[in-house]
Coordinates of C-alpha atoms (C1' of nucleotides) in Angstrom, one line a residue:
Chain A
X1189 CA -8.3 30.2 -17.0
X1190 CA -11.4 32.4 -16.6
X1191 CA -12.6 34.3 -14.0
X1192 CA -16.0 31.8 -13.5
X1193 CA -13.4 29.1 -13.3
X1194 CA -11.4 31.1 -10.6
X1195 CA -14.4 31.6 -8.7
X1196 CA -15.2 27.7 -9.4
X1197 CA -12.2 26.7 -8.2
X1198 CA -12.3 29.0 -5.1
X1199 CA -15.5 27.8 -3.9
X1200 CA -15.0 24.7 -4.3
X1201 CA -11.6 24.6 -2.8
X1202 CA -13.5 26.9 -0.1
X1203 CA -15.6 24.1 0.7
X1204 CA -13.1 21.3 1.1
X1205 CA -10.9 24.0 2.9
X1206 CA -13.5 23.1 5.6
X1207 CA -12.2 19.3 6.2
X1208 CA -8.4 21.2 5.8
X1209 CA -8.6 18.5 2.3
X1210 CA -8.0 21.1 -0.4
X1211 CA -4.0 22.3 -1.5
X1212 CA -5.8 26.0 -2.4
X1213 CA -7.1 26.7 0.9
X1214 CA -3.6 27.5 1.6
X1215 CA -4.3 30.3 -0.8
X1216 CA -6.0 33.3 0.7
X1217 CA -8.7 34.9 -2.1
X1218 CA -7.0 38.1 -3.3
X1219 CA -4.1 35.5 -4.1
X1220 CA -6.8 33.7 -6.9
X1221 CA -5.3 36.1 -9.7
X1222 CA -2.3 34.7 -9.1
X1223 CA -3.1 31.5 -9.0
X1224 CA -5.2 31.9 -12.0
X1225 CA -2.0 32.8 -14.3
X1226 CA -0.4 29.2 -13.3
X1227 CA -3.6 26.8 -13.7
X1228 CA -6.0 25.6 -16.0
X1229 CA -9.4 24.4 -16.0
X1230 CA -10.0 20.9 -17.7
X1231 CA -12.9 18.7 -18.4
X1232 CA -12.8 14.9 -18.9
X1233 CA -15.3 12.3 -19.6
X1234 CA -15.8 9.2 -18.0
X1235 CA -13.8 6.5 -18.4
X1236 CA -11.4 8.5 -20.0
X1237 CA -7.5 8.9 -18.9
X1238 CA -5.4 11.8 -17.7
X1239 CA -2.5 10.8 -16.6
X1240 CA -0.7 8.0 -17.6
X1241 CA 1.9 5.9 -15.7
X1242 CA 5.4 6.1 -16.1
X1243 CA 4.8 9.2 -18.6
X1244 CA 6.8 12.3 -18.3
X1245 CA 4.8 14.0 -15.1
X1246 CA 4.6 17.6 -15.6
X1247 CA 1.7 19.0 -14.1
X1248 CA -0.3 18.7 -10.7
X1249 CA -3.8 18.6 -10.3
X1250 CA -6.6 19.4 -8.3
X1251 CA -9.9 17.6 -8.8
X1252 CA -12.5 20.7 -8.6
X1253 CA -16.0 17.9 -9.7
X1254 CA -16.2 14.2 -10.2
X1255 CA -14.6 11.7 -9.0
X1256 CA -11.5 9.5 -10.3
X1257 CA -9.6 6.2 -10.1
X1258 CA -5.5 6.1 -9.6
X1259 CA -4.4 2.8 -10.4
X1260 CA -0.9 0.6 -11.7
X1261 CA -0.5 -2.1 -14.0
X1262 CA 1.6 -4.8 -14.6
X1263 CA 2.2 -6.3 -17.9
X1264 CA -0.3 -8.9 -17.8
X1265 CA -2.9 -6.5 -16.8
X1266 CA -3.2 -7.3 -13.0
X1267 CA -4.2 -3.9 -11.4
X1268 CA -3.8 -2.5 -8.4
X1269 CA -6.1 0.5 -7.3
X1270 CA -3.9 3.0 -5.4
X1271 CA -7.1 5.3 -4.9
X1272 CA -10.0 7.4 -4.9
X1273 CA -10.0 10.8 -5.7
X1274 CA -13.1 13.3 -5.4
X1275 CA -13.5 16.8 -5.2
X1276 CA -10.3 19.1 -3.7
X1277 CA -8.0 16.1 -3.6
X1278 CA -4.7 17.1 -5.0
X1279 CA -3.2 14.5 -7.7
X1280 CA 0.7 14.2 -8.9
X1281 CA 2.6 14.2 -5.5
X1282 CA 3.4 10.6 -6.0
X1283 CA 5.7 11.4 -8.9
X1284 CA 9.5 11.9 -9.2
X1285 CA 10.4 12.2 -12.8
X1286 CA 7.5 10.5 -14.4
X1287 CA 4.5 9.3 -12.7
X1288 CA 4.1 6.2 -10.3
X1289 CA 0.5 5.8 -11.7
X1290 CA -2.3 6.3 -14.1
X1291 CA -5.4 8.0 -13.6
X1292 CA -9.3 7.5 -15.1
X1293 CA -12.2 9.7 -14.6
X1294 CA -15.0 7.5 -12.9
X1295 CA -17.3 10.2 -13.2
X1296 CA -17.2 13.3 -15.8
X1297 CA -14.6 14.9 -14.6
X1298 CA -13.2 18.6 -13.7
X1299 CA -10.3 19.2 -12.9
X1300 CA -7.7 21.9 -12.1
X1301 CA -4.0 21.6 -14.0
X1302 CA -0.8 23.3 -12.3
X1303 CA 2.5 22.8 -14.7
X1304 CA 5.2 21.8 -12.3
X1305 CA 7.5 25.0 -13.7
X1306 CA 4.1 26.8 -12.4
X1307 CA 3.8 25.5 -9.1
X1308 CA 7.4 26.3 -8.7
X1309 CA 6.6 29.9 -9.4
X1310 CA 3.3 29.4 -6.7
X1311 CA 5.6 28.0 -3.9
X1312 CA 8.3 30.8 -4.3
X1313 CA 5.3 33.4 -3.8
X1314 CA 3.3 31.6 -1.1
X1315 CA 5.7 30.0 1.1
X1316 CA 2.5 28.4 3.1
X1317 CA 2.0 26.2 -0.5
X1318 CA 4.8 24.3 0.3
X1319 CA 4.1 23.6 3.9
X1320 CA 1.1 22.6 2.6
X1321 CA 1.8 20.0 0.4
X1322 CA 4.0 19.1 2.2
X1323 CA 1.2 18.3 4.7
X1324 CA -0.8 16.9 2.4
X1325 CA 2.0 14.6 1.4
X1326 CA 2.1 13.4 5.1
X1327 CA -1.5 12.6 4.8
X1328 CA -0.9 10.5 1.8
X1329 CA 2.3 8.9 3.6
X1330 CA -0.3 8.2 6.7
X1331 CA -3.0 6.7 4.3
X1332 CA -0.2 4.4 2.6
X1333 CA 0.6 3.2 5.6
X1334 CA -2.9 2.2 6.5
X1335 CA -3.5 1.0 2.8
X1336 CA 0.1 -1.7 3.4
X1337 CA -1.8 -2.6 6.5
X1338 CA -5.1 -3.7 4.9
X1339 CA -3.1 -5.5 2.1
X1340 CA -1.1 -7.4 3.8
X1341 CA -2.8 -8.6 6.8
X1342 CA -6.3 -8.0 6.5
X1343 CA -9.3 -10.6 5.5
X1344 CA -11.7 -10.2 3.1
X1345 CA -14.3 -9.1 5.7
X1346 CA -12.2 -7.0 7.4
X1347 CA -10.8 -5.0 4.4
X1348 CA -14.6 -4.6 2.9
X1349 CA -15.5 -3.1 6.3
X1350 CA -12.0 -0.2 6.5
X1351 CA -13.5 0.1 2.6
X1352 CA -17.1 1.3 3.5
X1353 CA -15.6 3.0 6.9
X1354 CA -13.3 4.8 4.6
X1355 CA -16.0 6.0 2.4
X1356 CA -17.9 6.8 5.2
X1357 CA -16.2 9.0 6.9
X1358 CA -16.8 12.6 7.1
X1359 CA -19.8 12.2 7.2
X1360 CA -21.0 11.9 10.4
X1361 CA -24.7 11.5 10.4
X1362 CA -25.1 9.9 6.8
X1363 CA -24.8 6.7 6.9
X1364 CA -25.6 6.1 3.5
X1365 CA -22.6 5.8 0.9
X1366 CA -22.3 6.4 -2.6
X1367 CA -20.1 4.8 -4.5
X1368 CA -19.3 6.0 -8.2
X1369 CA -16.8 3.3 -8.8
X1370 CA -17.6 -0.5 -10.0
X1371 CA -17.3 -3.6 -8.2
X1372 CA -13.7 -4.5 -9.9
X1373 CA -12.3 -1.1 -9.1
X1374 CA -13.6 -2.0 -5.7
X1375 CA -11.7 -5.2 -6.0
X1376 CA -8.5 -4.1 -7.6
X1377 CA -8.2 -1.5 -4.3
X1378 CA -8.6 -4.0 -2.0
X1379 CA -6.2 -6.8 -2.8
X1380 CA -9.4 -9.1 -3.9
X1381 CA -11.8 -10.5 -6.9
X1382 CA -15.2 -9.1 -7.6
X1383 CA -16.3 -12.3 -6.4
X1384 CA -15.1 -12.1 -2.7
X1385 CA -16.0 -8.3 -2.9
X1386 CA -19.6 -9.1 -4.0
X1387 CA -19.9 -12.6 -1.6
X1388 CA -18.4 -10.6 1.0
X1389 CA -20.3 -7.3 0.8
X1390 CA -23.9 -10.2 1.3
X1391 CA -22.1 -11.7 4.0
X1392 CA -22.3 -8.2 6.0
X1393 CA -26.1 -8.1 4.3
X1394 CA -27.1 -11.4 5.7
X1395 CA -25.0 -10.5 9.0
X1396 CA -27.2 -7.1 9.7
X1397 CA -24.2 -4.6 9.5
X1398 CA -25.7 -2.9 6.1
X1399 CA -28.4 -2.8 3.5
X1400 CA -27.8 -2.9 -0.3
X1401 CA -30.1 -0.3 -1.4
X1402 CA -28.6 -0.1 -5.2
X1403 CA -25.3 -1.4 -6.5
X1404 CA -24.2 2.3 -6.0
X1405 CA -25.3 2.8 -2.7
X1406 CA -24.9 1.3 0.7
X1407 CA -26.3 2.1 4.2
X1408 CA -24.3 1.3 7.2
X1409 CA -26.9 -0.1 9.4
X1410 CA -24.4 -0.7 12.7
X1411 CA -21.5 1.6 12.1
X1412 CA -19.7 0.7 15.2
X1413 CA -19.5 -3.1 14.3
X1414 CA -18.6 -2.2 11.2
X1415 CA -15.8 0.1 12.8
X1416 CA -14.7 -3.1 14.9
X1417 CA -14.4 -5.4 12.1
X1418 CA -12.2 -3.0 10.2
X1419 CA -9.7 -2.6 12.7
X1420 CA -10.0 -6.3 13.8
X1421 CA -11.8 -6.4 16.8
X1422 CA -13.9 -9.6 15.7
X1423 CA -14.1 -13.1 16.8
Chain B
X325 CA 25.3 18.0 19.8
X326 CA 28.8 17.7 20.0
X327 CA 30.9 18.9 17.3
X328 CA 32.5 15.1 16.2
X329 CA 28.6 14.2 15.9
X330 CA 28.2 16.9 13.5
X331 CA 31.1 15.5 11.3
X332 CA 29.9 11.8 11.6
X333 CA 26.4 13.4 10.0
X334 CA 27.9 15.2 7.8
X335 CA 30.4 12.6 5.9
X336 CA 27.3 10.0 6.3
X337 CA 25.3 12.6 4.4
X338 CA 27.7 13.7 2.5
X339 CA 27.5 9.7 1.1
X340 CA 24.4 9.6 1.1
X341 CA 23.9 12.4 -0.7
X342 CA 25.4 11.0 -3.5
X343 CA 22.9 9.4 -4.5
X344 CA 20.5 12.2 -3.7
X345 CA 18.7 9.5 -0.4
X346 CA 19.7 12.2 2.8
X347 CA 17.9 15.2 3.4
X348 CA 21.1 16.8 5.1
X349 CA 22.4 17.3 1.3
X350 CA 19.9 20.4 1.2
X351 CA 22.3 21.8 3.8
X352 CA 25.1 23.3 3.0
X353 CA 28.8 22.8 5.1
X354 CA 28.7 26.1 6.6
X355 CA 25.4 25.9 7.5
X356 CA 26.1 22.7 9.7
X357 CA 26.6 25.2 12.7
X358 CA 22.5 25.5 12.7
X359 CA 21.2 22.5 12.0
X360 CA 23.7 21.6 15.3
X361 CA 21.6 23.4 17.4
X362 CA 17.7 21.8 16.4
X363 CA 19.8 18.5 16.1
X364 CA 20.4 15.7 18.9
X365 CA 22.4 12.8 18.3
X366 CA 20.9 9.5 19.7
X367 CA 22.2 6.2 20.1
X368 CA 19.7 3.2 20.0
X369 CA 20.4 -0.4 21.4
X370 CA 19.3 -3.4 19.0
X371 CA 15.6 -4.3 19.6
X372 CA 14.4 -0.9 20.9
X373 CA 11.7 1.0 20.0
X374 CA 12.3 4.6 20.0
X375 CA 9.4 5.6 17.9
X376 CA 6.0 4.5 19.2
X377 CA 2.7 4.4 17.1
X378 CA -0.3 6.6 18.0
X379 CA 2.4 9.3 20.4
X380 CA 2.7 12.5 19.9
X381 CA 4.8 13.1 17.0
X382 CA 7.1 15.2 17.7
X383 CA 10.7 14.8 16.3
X384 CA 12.2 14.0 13.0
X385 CA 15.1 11.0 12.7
X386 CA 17.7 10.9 10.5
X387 CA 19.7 7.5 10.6
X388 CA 23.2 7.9 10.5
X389 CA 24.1 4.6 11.1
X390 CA 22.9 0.9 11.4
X391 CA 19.0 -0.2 10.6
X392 CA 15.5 0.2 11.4
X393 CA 12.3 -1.4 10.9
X394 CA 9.2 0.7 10.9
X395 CA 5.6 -1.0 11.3
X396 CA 2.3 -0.9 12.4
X397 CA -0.1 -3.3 14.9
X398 CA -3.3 -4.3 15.4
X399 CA -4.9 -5.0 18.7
X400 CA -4.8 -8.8 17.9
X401 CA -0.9 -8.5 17.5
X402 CA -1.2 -8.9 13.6
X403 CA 2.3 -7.0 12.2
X404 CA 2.9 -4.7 8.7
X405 CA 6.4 -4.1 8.2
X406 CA 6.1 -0.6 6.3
X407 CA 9.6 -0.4 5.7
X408 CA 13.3 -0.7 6.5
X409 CA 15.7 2.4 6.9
X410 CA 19.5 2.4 6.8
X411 CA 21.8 4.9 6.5
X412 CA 20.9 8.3 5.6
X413 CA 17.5 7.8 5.6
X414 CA 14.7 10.6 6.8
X415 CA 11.9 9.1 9.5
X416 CA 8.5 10.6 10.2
X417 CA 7.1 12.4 7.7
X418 CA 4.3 9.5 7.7
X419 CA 3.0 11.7 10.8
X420 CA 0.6 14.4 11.3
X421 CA -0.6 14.9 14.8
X422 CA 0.7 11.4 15.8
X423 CA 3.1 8.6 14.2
X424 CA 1.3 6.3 12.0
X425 CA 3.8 3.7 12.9
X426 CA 6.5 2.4 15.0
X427 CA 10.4 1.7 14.4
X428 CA 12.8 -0.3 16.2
X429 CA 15.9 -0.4 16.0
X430 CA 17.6 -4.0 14.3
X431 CA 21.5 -3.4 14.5
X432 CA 23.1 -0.9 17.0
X433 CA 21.3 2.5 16.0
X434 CA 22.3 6.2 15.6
X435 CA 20.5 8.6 14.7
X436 CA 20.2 12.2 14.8
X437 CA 16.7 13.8 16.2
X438 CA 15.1 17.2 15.1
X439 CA 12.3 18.3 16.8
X440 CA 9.5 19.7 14.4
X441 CA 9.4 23.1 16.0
X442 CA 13.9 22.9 15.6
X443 CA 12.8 21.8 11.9
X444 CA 10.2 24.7 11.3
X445 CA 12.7 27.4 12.1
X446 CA 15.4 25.6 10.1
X447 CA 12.8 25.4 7.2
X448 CA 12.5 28.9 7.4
X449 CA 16.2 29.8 7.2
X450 CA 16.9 27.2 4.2
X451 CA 13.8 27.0 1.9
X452 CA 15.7 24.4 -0.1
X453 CA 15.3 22.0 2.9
X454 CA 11.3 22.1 2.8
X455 CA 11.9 21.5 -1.1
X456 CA 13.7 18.6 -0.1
X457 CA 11.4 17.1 2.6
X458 CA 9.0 17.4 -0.3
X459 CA 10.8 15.5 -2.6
X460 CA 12.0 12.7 0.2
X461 CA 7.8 12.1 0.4
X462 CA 7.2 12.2 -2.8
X463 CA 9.9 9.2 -3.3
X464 CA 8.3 7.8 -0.6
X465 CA 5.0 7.9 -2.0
X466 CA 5.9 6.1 -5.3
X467 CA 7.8 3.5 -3.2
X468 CA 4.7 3.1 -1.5
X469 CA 2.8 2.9 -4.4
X470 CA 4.9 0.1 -5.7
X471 CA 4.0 -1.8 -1.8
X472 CA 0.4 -1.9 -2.5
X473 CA 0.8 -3.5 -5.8
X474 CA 3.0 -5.6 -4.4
X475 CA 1.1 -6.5 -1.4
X476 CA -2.4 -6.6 -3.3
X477 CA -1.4 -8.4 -6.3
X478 CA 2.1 -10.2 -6.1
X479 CA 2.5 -14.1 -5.8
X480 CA 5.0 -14.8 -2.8
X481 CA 7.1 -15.9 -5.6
X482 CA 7.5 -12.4 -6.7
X483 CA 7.0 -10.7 -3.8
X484 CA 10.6 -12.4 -2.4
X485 CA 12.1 -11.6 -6.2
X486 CA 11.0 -7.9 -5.5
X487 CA 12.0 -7.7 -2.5
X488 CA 15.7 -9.1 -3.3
X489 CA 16.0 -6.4 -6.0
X490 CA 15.2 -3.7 -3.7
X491 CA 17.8 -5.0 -1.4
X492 CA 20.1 -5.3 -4.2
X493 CA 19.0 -1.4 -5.7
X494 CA 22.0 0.9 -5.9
X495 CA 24.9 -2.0 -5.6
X496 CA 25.3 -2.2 -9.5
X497 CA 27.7 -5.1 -9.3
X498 CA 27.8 -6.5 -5.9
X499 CA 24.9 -9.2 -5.8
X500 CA 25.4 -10.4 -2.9
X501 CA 22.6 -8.9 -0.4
X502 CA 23.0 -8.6 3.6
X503 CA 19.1 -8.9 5.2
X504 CA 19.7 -7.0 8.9
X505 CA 16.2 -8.2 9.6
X506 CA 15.4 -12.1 10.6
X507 CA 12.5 -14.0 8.8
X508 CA 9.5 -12.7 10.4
X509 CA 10.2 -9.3 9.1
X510 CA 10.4 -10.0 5.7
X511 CA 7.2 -12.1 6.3
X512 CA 5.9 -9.4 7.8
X513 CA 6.9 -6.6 5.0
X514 CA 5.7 -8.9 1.9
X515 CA 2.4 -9.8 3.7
X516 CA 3.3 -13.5 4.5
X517 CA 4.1 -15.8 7.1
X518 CA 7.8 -16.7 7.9
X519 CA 7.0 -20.4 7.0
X520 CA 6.3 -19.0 2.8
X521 CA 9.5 -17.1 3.2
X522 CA 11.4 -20.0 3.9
X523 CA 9.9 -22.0 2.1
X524 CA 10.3 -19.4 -1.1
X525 CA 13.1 -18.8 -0.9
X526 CA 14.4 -22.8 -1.0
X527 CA 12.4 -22.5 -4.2
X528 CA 14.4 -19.7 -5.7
X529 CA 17.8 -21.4 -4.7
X530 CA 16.6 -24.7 -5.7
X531 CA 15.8 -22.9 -9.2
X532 CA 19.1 -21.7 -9.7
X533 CA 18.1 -18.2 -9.5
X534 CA 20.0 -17.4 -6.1
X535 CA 22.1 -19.0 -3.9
X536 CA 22.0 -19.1 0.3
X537 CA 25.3 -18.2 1.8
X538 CA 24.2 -17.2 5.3
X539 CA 20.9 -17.0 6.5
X540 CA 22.1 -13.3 6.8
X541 CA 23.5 -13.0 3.2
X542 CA 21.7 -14.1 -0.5
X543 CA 23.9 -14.1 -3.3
X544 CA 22.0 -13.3 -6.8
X545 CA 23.2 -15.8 -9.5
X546 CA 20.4 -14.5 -12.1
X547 CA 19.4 -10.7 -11.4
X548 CA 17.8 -10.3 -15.1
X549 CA 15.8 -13.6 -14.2
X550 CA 14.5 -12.1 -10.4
X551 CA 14.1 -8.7 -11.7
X552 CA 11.9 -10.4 -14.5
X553 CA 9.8 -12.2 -11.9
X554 CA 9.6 -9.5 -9.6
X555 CA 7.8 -7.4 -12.2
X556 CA 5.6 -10.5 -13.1
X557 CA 6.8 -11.2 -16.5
X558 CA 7.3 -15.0 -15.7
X559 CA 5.4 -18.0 -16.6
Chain C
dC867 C1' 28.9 -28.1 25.2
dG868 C1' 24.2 -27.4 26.2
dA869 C1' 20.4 -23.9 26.1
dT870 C1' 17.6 -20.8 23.6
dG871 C1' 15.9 -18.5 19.8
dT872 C1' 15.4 -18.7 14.9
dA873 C1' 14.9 -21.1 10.5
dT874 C1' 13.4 -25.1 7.7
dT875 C1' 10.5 -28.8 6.4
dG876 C1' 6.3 -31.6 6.3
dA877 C1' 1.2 -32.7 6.5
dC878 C1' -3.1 -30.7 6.5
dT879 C1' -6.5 -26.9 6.4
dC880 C1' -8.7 -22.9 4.8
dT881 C1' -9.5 -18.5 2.7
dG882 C1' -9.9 -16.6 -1.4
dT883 C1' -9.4 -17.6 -6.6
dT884 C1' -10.9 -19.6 -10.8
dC885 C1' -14.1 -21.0 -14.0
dA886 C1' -18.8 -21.2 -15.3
dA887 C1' -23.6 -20.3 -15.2
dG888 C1' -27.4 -17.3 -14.1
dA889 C1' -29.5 -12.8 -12.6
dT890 C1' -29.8 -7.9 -12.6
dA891 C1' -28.8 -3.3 -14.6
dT892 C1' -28.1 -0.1 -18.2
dG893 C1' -28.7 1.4 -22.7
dT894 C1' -30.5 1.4 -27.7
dG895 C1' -33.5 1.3 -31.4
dG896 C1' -38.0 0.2 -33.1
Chain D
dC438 C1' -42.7 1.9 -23.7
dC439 C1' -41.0 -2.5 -24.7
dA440 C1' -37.7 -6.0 -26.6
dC441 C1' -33.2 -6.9 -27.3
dA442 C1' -28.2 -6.5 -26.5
dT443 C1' -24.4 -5.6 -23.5
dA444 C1' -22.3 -4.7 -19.1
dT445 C1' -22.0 -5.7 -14.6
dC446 C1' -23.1 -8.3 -10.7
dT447 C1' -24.3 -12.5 -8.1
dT448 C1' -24.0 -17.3 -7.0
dG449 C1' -22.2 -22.0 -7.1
dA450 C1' -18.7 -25.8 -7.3
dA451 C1' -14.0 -27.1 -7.7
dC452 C1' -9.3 -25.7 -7.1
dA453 C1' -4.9 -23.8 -5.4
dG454 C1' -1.8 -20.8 -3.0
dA455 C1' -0.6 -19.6 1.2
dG456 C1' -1.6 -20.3 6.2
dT457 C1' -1.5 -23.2 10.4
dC458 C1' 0.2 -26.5 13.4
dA459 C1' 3.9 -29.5 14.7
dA460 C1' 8.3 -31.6 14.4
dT461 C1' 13.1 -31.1 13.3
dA462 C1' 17.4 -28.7 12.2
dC463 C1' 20.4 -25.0 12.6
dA464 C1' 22.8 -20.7 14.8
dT465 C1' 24.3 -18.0 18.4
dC466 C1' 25.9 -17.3 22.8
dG467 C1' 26.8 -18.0 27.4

DNA sequence: CGATGTATTGACTCTGTTCAAGATATGTGG
DNA sequence: CCACATATCTTGAACAGAGTCAATACATCG
């Protein structure tokens, strides 16, 4: 790793340290060097794959620019979208021996890489690591748990609306969302077609609650409704 | 926690443990003596809650005997089942200021209690224990992982086959599965209605594939046949 | 044994899927 | 810069799997 990609890495991860997202803000900077000795800077294009379901899983990762799609397959190619990852989101905890799930750049992609022999090395130095990915693991377990929710008892409307609240949030004053990932990647994470995801998404259009800029991009023109349908305060 | 407690946990996790499920197997024999001290044992009737969604979260569970559901409301009363726990089983690391869920208890329920600032300082003193938290969510995590394909993608055909195969996980030749949970919790973990359930599961005994001793107990007559359809190689 | 809660079965409905056609983007080469 | 080719997205009509509502059967427990 070089030291532009250490300093990459840092700021990104300082950034995202921010929102409390990013596994290196548990890292303070004179700790970087380090770091640096265990990790590796990776590019990928879009579309391409880094991790493969049920492969071996030896490293971690940390998603430094882009974003990317985790996703499992059965054998006759029904897919289920587990989730979105952009910039400081920490990949590979969702493994035991071998992974529980592909992963595809949606965007060009770069990434961090930790070996799992390295991260042990990290945790026994930083003892705060573990704590937080352990944390961050909780987060995930909270998400899941929100993500069973939508699946199994949620309508159409009602999971398009926790989709574009989801993606909204953060942001506080934009209401405007991008989204770098396609219709059926939109489907396959919601438990739907890209039929009922694109009927659905003009249903809220005709209904007032957004505007359709570009296929990519989405305004939330009455957040709070939007809020209530998601958690199922509608008629 | 009285010292005939501390043995009950320990031979439940010393079972458990076999098969690598209880985080007391980070914890050595002599080092019972501390974990007494963060560590309250806790008897819970049938039917009552004793973790409630949105509180504070506060403790840690470990079951050491009987079963649990865990799940998550909406306003309008709409129910996920997020999972079942038995023996030996770790509860709330799907937490981070508050619980993301609630459990009840479905059989007479004991269970031991660690409070998370008891678990920080016993975290401390063992650092294998953290390691093993982290590994208990990361099996938790792929589990999950398989729930959202299930939930998103799964006929209710398949859904039921999964679901017996998870039952009937870890009993290598014993195929005969007890369910501690009625009908509308299975229709609530699989994402259907207790009606499908039924109805499915007729199907699957009318098919030969299992048989119905007991609306309590489900006897497997073709495991390679469920497994097949659970994993949606089927016609 | 009767009372109550739970499970099964049946008839009908509805939400979301499937299949198919058309529209809109994105990209390429002339 | 435009025409064509390909992807992706939208829209429509028919269908199906699971849901809803309602009646009946079965357990469990006093």
């Amino acid at each position: 790793m070089r030291p532009q990609d250490i300093a990459t890495l840092a700021s990104h991860c300082a950034r995202c340290g921010a929102r409390d997202r990013s596994i290196c803000s548990a890292i303070e900077d004179e700790d970087l060097n380090h770091l640096a000795v265990h990790s590796q800077h990776i590019d990928v294009a879009a579309g391409q794959c880094f991790i493969e379901q049920d492969e071996l899983a030896r490293d971690f990762f940390v998603v430094t620019e882009g974003h990317a799609k985790l996703f499992t397959l059965m054998s006759d190619g029904r897919r289920q979208v587990n989730g979105f990852a952009g910039q400081g989101q920490f990949l590979g905890l969702a493994a035991n021996e071998r992974y529980a799930f592909s992963a595809e750049a949606l965007t060009p992609l770069k990434l961090c890489r930790f070996s799992h022999d390295g991260m042990r090395l990290l945790t026994a130095q930083f003892p705060t690591l573990e704590q937080r990915l352990l944390s961050e693991a909780s987060n995930e377990l909270v998400a899941a748990q929100g993500r069973m929710l939508l699946l199994g008892r949620k309508t159409a409307r009602e999971r398009l609306a926790s989709f574009l609240i989801e993606r909204g949030a953060g942001c506080h004053q934009a209401t405007t969302i991008e989204l770098p990932m396609t219709r059926t990647d939109i489907a396959d994470y919601l438990g739907l077609t890209i039929e009922t995801v694109s009927r659905t998404l003009n249903a809220l259009r005709r209904d007032g609650l957004i505007d359709i800029d570009h296929i990519t991009r989405i305004h939330l023109r009455n957040r709070h409704a939007i809020a209530a349908l998601a958690s199922g305060e509608a008629a």
